[in-house]
Coordinates of C-alpha atoms in Angstrom, one line a residue:
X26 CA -4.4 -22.2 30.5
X27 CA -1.4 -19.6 30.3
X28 CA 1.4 -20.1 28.7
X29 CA 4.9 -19.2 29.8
X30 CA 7.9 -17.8 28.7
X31 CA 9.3 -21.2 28.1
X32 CA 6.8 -22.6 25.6
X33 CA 5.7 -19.6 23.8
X34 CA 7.5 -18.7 20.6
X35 CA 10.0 -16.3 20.6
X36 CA 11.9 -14.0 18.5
X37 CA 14.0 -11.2 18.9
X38 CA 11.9 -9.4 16.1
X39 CA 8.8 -10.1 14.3
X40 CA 7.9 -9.1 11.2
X41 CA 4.5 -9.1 10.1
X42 CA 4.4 -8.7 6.2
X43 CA 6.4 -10.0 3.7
X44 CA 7.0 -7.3 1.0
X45 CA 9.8 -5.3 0.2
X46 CA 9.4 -3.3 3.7
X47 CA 9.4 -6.3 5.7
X48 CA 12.0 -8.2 3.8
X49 CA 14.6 -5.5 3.8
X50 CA 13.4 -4.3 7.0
X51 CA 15.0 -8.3 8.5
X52 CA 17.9 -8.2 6.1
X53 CA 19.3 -4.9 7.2
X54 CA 18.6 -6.2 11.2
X55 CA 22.4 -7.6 12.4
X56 CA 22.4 -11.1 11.9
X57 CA 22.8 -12.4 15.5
X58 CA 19.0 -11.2 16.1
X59 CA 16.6 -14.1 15.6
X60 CA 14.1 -12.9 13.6
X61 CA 10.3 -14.1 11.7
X62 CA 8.7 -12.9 8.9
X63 CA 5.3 -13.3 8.7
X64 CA 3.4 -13.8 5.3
X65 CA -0.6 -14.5 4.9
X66 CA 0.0 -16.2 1.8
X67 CA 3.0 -17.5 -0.6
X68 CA 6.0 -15.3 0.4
X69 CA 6.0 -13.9 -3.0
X70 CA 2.6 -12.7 -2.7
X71 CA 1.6 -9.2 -2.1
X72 CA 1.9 -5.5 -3.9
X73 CA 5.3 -5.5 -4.2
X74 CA 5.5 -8.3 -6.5
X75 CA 2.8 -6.8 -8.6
X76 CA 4.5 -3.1 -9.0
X77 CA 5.4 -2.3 -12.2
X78 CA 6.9 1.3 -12.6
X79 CA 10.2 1.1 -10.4
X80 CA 11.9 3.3 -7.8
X81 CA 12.7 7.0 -7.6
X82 CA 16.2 8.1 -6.8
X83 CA 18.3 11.3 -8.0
X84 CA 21.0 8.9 -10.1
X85 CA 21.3 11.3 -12.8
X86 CA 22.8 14.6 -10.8
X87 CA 24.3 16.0 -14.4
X88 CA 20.4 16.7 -15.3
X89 CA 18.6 15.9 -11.8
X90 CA 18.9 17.0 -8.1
X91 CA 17.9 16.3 -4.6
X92 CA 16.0 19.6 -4.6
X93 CA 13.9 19.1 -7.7
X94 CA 12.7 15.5 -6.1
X95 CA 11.9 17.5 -3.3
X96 CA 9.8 19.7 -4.7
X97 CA 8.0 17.5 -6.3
X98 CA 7.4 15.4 -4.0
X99 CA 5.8 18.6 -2.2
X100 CA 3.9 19.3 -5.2
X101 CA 2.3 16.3 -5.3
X102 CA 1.6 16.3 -1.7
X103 CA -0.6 19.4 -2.5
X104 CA 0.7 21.1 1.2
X105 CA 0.5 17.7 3.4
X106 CA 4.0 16.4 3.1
X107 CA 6.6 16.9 5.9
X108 CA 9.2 18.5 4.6
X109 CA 11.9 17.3 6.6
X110 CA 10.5 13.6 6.0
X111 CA 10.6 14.4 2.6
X112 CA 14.1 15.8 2.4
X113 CA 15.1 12.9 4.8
X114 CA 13.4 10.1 2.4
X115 CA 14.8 11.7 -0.6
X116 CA 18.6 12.2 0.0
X117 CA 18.6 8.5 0.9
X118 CA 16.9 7.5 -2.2
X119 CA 20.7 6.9 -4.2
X120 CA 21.9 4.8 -0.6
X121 CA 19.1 2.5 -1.0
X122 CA 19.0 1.5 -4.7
X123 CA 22.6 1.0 -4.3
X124 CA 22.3 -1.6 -1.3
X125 CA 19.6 -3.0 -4.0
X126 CA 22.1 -3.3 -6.4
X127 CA 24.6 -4.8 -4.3
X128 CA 21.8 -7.5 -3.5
X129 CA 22.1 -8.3 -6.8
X130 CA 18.7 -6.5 -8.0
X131 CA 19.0 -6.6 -11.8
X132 CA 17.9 -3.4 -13.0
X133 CA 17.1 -2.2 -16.5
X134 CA 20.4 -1.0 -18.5
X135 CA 20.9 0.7 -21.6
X136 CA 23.9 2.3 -23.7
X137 CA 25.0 5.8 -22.9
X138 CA 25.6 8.1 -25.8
X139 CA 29.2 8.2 -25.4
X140 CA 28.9 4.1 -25.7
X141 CA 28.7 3.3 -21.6
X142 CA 26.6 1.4 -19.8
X143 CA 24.4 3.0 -17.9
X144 CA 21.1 2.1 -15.9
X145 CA 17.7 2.9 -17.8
X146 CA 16.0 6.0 -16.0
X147 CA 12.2 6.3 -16.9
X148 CA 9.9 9.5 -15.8
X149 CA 6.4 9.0 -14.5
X150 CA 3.4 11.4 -13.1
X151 CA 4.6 14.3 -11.0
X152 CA 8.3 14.0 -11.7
X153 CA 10.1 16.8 -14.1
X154 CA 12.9 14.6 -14.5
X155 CA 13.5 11.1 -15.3
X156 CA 14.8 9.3 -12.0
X157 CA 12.4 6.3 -11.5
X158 CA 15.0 3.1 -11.9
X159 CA 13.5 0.2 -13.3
X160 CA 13.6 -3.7 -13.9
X161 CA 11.8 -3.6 -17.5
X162 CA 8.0 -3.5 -16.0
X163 CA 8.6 -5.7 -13.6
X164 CA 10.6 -4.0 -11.3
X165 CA 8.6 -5.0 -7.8
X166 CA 8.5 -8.7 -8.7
X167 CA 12.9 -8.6 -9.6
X168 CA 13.2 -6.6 -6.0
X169 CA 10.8 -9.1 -4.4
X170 CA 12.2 -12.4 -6.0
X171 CA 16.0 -11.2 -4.9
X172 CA 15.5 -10.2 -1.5
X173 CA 13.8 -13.4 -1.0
X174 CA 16.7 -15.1 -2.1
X175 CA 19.1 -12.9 0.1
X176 CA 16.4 -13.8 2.9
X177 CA 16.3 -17.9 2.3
X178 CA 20.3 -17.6 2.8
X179 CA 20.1 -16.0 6.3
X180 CA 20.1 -18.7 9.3
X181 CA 18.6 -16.0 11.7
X182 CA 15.4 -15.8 9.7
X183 CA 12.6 -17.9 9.7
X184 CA 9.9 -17.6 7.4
X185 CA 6.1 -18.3 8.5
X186 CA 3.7 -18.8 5.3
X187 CA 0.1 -18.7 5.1
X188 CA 0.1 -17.2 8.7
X189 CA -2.2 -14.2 9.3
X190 CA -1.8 -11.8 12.5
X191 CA -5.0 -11.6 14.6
X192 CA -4.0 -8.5 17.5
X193 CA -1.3 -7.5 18.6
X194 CA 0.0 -8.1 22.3
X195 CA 0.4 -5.1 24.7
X196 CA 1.3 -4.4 28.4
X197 CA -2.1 -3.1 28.7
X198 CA -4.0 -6.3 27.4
X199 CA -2.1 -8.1 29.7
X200 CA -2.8 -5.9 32.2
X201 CA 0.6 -4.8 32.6
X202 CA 1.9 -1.1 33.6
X203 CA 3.9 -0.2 30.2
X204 CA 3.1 1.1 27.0
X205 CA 4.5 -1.7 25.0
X206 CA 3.7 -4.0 22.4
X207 CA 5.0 -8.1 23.2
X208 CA 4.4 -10.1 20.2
X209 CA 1.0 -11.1 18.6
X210 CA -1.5 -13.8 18.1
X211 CA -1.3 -15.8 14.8
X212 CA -3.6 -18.1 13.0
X213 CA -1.7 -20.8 11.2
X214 CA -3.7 -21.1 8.1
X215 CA -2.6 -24.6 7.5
X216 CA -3.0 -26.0 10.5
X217 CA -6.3 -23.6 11.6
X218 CA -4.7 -22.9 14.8
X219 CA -3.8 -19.6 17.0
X220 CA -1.0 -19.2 18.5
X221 CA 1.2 -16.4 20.4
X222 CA 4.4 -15.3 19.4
X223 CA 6.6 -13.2 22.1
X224 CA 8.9 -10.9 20.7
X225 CA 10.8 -8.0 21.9
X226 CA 9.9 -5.7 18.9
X227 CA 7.3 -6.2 16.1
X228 CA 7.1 -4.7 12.8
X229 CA 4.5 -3.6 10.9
X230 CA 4.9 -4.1 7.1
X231 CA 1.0 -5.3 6.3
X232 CA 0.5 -2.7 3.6
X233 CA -2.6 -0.6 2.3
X234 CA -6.1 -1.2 2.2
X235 CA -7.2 -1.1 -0.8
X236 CA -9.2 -4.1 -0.8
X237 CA -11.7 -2.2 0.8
X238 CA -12.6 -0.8 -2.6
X239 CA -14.7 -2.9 -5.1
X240 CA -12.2 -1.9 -8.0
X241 CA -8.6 -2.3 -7.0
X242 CA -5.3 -2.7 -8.5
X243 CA -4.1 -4.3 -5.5
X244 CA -3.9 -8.3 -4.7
X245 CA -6.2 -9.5 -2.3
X246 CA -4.3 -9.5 0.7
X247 CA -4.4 -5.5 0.7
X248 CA -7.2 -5.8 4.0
X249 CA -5.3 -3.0 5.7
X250 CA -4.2 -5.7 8.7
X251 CA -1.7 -3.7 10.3
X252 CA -3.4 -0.5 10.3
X253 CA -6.6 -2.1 12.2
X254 CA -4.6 -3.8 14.8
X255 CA -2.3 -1.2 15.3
X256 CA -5.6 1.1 15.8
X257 CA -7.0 -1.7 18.1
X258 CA -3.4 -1.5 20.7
X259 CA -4.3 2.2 20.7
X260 CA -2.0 4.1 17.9
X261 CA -2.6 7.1 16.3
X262 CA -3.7 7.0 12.6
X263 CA -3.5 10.0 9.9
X264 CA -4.7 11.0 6.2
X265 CA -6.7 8.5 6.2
X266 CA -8.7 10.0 3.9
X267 CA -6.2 9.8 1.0
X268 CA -6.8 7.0 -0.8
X269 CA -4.8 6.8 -4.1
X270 CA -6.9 5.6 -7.4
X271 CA -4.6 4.6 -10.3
X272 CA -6.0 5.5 -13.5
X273 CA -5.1 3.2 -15.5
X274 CA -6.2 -0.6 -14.7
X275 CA -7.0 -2.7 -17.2
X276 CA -10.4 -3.2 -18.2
X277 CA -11.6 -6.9 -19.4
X278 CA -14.1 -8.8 -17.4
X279 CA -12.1 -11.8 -17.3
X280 CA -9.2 -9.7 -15.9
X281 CA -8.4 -9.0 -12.0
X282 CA -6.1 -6.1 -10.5
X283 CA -4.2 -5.9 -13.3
X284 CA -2.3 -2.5 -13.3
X285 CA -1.2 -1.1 -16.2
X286 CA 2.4 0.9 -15.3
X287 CA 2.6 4.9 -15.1
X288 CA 5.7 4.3 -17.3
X289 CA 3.4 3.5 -20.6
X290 CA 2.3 7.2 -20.4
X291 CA 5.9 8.4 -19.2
X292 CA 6.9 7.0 -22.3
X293 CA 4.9 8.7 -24.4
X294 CA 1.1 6.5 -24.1
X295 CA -1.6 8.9 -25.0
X296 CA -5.5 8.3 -23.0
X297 CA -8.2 8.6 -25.2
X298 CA -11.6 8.8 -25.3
X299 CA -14.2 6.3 -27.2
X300 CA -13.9 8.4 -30.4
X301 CA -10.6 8.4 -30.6
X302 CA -9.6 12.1 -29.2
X303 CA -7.5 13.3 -26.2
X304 CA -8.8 14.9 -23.3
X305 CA -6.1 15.2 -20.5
X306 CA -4.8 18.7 -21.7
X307 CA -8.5 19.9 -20.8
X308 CA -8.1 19.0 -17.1
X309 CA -3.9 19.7 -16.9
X310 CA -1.5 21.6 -18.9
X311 CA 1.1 18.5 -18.2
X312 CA -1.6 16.4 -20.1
X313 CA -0.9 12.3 -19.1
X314 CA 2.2 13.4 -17.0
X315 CA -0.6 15.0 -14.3
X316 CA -0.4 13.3 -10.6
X317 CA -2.1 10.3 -10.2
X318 CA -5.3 12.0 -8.1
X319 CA -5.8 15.0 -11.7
X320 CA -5.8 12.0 -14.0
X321 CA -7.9 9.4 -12.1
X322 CA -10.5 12.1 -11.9
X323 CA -10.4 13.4 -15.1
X324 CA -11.0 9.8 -16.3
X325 CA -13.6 9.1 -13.7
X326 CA -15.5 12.5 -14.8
X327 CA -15.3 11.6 -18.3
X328 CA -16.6 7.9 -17.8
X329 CA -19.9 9.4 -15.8
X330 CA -19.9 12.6 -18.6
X331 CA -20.0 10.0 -21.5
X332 CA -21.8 7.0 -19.7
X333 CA -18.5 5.2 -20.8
X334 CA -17.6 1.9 -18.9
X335 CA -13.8 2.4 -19.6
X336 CA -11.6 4.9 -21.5
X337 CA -8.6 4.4 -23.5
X338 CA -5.0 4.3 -23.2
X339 CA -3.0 4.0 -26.3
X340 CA 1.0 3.6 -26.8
X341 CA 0.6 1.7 -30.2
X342 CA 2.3 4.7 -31.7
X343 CA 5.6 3.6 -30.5
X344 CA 7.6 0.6 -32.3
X345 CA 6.6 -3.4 -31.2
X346 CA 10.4 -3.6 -30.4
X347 CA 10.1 -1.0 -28.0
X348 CA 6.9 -1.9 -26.4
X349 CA 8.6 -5.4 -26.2
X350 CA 11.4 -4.2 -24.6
X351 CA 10.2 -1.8 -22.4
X352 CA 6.6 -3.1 -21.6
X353 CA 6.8 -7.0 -21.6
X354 CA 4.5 -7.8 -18.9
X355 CA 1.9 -5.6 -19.8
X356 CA 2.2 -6.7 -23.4
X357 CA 2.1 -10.6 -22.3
X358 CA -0.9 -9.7 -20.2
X359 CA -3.3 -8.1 -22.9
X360 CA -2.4 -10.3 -24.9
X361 CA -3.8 -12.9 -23.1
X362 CA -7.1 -11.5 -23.3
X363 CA -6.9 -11.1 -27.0
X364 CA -5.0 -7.1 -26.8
X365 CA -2.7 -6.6 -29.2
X366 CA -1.3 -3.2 -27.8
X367 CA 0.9 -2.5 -30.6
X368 CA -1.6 -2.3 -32.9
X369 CA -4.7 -1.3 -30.5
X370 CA -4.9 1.0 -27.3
X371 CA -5.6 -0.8 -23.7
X372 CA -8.9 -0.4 -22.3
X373 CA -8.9 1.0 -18.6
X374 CA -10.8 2.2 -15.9
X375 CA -9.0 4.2 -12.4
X376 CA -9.0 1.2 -9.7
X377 CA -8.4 1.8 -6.0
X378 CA -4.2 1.7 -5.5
X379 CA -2.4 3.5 -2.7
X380 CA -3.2 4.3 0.8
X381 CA -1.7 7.6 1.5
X382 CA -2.4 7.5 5.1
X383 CA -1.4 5.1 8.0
X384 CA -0.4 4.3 11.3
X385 CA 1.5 7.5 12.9
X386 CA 5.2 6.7 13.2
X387 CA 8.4 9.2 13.5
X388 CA 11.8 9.0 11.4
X389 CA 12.8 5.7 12.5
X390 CA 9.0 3.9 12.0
X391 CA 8.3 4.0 15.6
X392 CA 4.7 4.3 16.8
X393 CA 3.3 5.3 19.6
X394 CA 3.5 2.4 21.4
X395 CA 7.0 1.0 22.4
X396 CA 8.5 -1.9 20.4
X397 CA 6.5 -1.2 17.9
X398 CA 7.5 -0.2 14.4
X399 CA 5.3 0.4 11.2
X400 CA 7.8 0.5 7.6
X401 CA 5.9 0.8 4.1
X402 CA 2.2 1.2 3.3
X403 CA 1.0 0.6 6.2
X404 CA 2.4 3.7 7.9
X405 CA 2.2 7.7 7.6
X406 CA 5.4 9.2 7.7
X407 CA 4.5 12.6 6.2
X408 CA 6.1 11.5 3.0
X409 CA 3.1 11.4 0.7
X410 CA 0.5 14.4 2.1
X411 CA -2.5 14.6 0.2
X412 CA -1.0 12.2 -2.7
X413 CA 1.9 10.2 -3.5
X414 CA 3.8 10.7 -6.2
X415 CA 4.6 7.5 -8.6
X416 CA 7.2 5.1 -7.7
X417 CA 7.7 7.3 -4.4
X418 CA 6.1 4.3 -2.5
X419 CA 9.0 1.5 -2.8
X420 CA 11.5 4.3 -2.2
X421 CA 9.9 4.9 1.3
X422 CA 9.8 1.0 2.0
X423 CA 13.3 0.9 1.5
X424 CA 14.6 3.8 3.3
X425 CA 12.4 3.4 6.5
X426 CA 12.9 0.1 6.4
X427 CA 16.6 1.2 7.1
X428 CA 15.6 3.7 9.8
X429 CA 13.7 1.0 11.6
X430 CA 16.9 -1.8 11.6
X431 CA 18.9 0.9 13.1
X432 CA 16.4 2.1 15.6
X433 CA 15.8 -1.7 16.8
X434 CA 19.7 -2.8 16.5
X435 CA 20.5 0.5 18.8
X436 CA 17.8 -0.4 21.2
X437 CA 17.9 -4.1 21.6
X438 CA 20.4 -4.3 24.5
X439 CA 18.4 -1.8 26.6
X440 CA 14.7 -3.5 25.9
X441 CA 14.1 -5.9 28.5
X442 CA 12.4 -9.7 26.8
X443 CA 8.7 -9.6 26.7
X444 CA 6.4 -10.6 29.1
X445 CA 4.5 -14.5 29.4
X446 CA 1.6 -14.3 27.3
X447 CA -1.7 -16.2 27.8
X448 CA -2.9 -18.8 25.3
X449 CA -5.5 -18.1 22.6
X450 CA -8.9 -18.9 24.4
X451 CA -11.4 -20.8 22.1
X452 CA -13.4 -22.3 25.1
X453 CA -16.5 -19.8 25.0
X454 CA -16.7 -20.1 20.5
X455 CA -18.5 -22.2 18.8
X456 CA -18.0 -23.2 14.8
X457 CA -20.0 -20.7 12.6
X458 CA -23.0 -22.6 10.7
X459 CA -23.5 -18.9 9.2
X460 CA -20.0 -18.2 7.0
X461 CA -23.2 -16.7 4.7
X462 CA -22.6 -13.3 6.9
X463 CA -18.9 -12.6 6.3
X464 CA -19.3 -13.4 2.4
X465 CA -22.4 -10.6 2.4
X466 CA -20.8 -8.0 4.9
X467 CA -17.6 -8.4 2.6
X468 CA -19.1 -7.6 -0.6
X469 CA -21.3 -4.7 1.0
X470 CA -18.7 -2.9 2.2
X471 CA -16.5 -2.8 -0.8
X472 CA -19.4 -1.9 -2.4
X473 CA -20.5 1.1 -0.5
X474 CA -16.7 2.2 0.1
X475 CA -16.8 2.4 -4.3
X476 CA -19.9 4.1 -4.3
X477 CA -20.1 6.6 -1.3
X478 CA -16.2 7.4 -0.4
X479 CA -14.6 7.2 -3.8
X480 CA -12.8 9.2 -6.4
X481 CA -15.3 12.1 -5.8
X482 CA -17.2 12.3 -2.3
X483 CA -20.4 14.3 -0.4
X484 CA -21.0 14.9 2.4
X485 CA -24.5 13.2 2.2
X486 CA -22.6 9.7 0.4
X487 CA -19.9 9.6 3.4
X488 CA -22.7 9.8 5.8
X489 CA -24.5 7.4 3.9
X490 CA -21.2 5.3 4.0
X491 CA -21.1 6.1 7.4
X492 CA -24.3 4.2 8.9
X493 CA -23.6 1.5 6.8
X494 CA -20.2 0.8 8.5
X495 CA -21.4 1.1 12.2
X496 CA -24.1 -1.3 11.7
X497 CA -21.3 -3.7 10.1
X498 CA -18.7 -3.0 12.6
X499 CA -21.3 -4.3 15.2
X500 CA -22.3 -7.1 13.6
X501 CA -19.2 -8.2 12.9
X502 CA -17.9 -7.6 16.8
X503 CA -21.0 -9.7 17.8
X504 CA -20.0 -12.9 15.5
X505 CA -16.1 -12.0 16.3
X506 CA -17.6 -12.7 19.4
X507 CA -19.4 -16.0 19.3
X508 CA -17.1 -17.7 16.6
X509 CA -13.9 -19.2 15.8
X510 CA -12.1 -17.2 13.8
X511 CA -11.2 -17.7 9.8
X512 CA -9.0 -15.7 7.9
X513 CA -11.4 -14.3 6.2
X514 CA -13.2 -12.8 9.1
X515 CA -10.3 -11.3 10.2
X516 CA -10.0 -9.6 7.1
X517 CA -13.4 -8.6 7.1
X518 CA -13.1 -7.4 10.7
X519 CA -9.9 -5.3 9.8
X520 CA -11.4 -3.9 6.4
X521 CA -14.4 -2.8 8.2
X522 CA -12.3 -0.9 11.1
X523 CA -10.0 0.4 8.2
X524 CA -13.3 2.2 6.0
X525 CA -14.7 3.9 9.3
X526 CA -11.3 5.1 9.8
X527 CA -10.9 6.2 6.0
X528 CA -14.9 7.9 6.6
X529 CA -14.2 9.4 9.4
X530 CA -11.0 11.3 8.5
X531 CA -13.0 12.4 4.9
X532 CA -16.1 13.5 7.2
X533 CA -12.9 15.8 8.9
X534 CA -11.9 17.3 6.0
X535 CA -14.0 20.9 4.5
X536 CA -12.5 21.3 1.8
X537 CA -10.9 19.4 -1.5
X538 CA -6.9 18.3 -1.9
X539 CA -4.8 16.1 -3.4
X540 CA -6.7 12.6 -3.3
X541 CA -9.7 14.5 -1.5
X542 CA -12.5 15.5 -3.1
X543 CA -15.8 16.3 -2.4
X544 CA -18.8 18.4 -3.9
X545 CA -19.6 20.0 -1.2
X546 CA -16.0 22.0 -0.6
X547 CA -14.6 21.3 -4.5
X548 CA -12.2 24.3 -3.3
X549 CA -9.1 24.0 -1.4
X550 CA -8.7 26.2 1.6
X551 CA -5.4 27.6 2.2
X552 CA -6.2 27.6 5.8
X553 CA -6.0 23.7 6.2
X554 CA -2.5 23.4 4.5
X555 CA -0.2 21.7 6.9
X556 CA -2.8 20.3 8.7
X557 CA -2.7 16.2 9.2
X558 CA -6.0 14.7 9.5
X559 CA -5.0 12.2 12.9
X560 CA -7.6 9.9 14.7
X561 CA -6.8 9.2 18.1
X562 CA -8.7 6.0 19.6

C-alpha cells in the first residue's frame, strides 16, 4: 500500500540527531517552520553530553587573535584543512558562544586581576593560547541540558525519542527525476514500527563513528548513521581515514567510555610511564600540549614498547581545591572506582574519539543532494584536515549549525513540498530466529577495525581489514534482506558501510599525516598536501 501526502508525516524540517548540532541547528530555524528532532535514545544522550573540555573562541583579543586560531587550526590539520573554512569557522567562534550565553549556557567564571568578573579561559592540545571556554568539566552536558530546555519551550518543535533513521528518501528511490532528498524512514523503537516522514529539508546531525572501534570514548550510539545513509542516497564522503584517538581514557575494567578531559594536561597533568618517569618530551618539544594524533601514538608506542596495558596520567601535583574546582566530574568518576586523583595519577589508555572525516558538504552544510544538510560530526567541511584540534569540534557544530538555518530559512519559499512516499514494506521479511549473527558480526568488526586500521596501520593489516569487511557487508545485505529490521542491525549495517569507507580512504593514502599512519609510508609526502581523500559511490 502507498501512502499519500495526506497521511504521511510531515515536517517542514527534520532533524535526525539530537546533539548540540541538531538542537541549535532547530532553534536558530524561524519559528513558523514545523520542525522534528530525531533522537535514537533519551534526548540527552549522545557525545555532546559526554564532552568535557569546552569550546574554542578568540574571547581574549588583549592576548589572542583570530589569526593565531587560524593557524593553529592549520597546524593541526597537518596541510588538510580549508583555509577559508577555517577562517570562516573561526571568526564566528565569539558569535556563537555569545548566542550560547544568551541561552543562558552557564559557563565557568573566575575573578580578573583588576577584581572583574570574567569567564574562565582554559588551553588544550594544539592551541598557543588559552581560548577554549568552559562549564567546569562538564561543559557538553551544561550546553546540552540548556538547549534542551530552550528546545522543550518551542511549540514548532516536536521531539521524537528512541526513534532511529533507517534511509533516507530520494527522488531517485522513488523513481523520480530530481536530485533530492524527501524525508526518511524511521523505526519507532517503542513501538517496533517503521514509518515515513516527508519533509521538505532533512538534517544530518548523527555524529561520528567511533563505535566502530573496540576501544572508544564515545557513547554507544556513535554507529556513524548519517554518514552510511547519506553514502547509500549517493553523497560524496571525504578523510575518511582520519579517525581521531584520544589519549587519554580511563582505564578500569569496570569502567566504559569514560574520557578523561584534555584540560587535565592543559592545566598542567603530567603522563607518565609505569616507573614513574615522563616520556612526551621524547616524541614532542610541546611535551602533553602535542595534538591529539603525536600523543595518542606516543602512548600507544610506549604501551606495545613496554608490554604495558595502560600508562599514566598524573595531575596530583596540583591542590584538591583546584582539582575540585576545576575537574569535578572526572574527580567524582575515579573516585567511584576507588581513584583518588589527588593523591594518585589516573590510569589511561588512547580510545577511539573523533571522526575527522564525513559526508561532503559546502559553507552552509549542504550536500550533494538537494534538501539535504549534514551540521557536526557527521560532516567534512575542511575544518579539521588530517586532525582536529581540541574543543575545535563543538565550535563547528555551532557555527554550521548557523550556516545551515540560514541556508534552509532563505530557501524554504522556493522548495516545492515533497513528494507521496510509499509505506515501509515488511510483506517479503520474516522474524530473525538467528539475532546470534548481528551479536558476532558486531563484535568482529570492532575488533578487526582496533586491530588492522588503528592508531598505526599497513598496508598488509588494512587489507586484512579489508576482506574481512566485504564478507560482512554481504552477509549483512543478505539478512537486511530476509529480516525485519532491529535497531541493532541497523547499526550494524551502518557501522559495517562506515569501516569499508574508513579502509578504503586509508588504502588511498601513500604516505603518513595527521591521524594517518602507516608503516609502510611512516613519511609524509609533500606532494599529497591539499589533497582530500573523497569516495564517490
Amino acid at each position: 500500500m502507498t501512502q499519500t501526502a495526506e497521511n504521511t508525516p510531515y515536517f517542514d524540517v527534520l532533524i535526525i540527531g539530537s546533539g548540540a548540532a541538531g538542537l541549535s541547528t532547530a532553534l536558530r530555524l524561524p519559528s513558523d517552520l514545523s520542525v522534528a528532532v530525531v533522537s535514537k535514545e533519551r534526548l540527552r544522550e549522545g557525545c555532546t553530553l559526554y564532552a568535557q573540555g569546552g569550546v574554542s573562541a578568540v574571547l581574549d583579543k588583549e592576548n589572542d587573535s583570530i589569526e593565531s586560531h587560524v593557524k593553529d587550526t592549520l597546524n593541526a590539520g597537518a596541510g588538510l584543512c580549508d583555509e577559508q573554512i577555517v577562517n570562516y569557522t573561526v571568526e564566528n567562534g565569539p558569535k556563537v558562544i555569545e548566542w550560547l550565553i544568551e541561552n543562558g549556557v552557564d559557563f565557568t567564571t573566575e575573578e580578573s586581576a583588576e577584581g572583574d568578573t570574567c569567564y574562565h579561559l582554559t588551553r588544550e592540545g594544539g592551541h598557543t593560547h588559552r581560548r577554549v571556554i568552559h562549564a567546569k568539566d562538564a561543559t557538553g552536558r551544561e550546553i546540552e541540558t540548556t538547549l534542551l530546555g530552550q528546545i522543550k519551550q518551542r511549540s514548532n518543535i516536536t521531539l521524537l525519542e528512541r526513534h532511529i533513521a533507517v534511509d533516507l528518501i530520494t527522488g531517485s528511490k522513488l523513481g523520480l527525476d530530481d536530485q533530492r532528498c524527501h524525508g526518511a524512514y524511521l523505526l519507532d523503537r517503542q513501538q517496533d514500527s517503521v514509518n515515513a516522514v516527508r519533509s521538505r529539508f532533512v538534517v544530518l546531525a548523527t555524529g561520528g563513528a567511533s563505535k566502530v572501534y573496540l576501544y572508544t570514548s564515545n557513547p554507544d550510539i556513535s554507529t556513524g548513521d548519517g554518514i552510511a545513509m547519506a553514502w547509500r542516497a549517493g553523497c560524496r564522503v571525504g578523510n575518511m581515514e582520519f579517525i581521531q584517538f584520544h589519549p587519554t581514557c580511563l582505564y578500569h575494567p569496570q569502567a566504559k567510555s569514560f574520557l578523561i578531559t584534555e584540560a587535565v594536561r592543559g592545566e598542567g597533568g603530567r603522563l607518565l610511564l609505569p616507573d614513574g618517569n615522563r616520556f612526551m618530551n621524547r616524541f614532542d618539544e610541546r611535551g602533553e600540549l602535542a595534538p591529539r594524533d603525536i600523543v595518542a601514538r606516543a602512548i600507544d608506542h610506549e604501551m606495545k614498547r613496554l608490554g604495558a596495558d595502560h600508562l599514566l596520567l598524573d595531575v596530583s601535583h596540583r591542590s584538591a581545591e583546584f582539582i575540585a574546582e576545576h575537574f569535578p566530574t572526572v574527580q567524582k568518576r575515579c573516585l567511584e572506582f576507588g581513584i583518588d586523583i589527588t593523591q594518585e595519577p589516573i590510569p589511561v589508555v588512547p580510545a577511539a574519539h573523533y571522526t575527522c572525516g564525513g559526508i561532503v558538504t559546502d559553507q552552509q552544510g549542504q550536500t550533494d543532494i538537494d534538501g539535504l544538510f549534514a551540521v557536526g560530526e557527521v560532516a567534512y567541511t575542511g575544518l579539521h584536515g588530517a586532525n582536529r584540534m581540541a574543543s575545535n569540534s563543538l565550535l563547528e557544530c555551532l557555527v554550521f549549525a548557523s550556516a545551515a538555518a540560514d541556508a534552509i530559512a532563505t530557501a524554504v519559499d522556493t522548495m516545492p513540498p515533497p513528494a507521496a512516499v510509499p509505506a515501509w514494506d515488511e510483506s517479503r521479511v520474516t522474524d530473525s530466529d538467528e539475532e546470534v549473527v548481528v551479536s558476532h558480526n558486531w563484535d568482529e568488526l570492532r575488533h578487526f577495525m582496533w586491530d588492522y586500521v588503528g592508531i598505526v596501520r599497513s598496508d598488509k593489516r588494512l587489507q586484512r581489514a579489508k576482506s574481512r569487511v566485504d564478507l560482512l557487508l554481504r552477509e549483512i545485505d543478505e539478512y537486511y534482506g530476509n529480516f525485519r529490521i532491529s535497531n541493532d542491525l541497523i547499526e550494524l549495517r551502518n557501522l559495517a558501510q562506515v569501516a569499508d569507507l574508513i579502509i578504503r580512504s586509508a588504502q588511498s593514502r601513500t604516505e603518513s599525516r595527521g591521524l594517518h599512519y602507516t608503516i609502510d609510508y611512516p613519511q609524509t609526502d609533500e606532494l599529497l598536501t591539499s589533497q582530500t581523500t573523497i569516495l564517490t559511490p
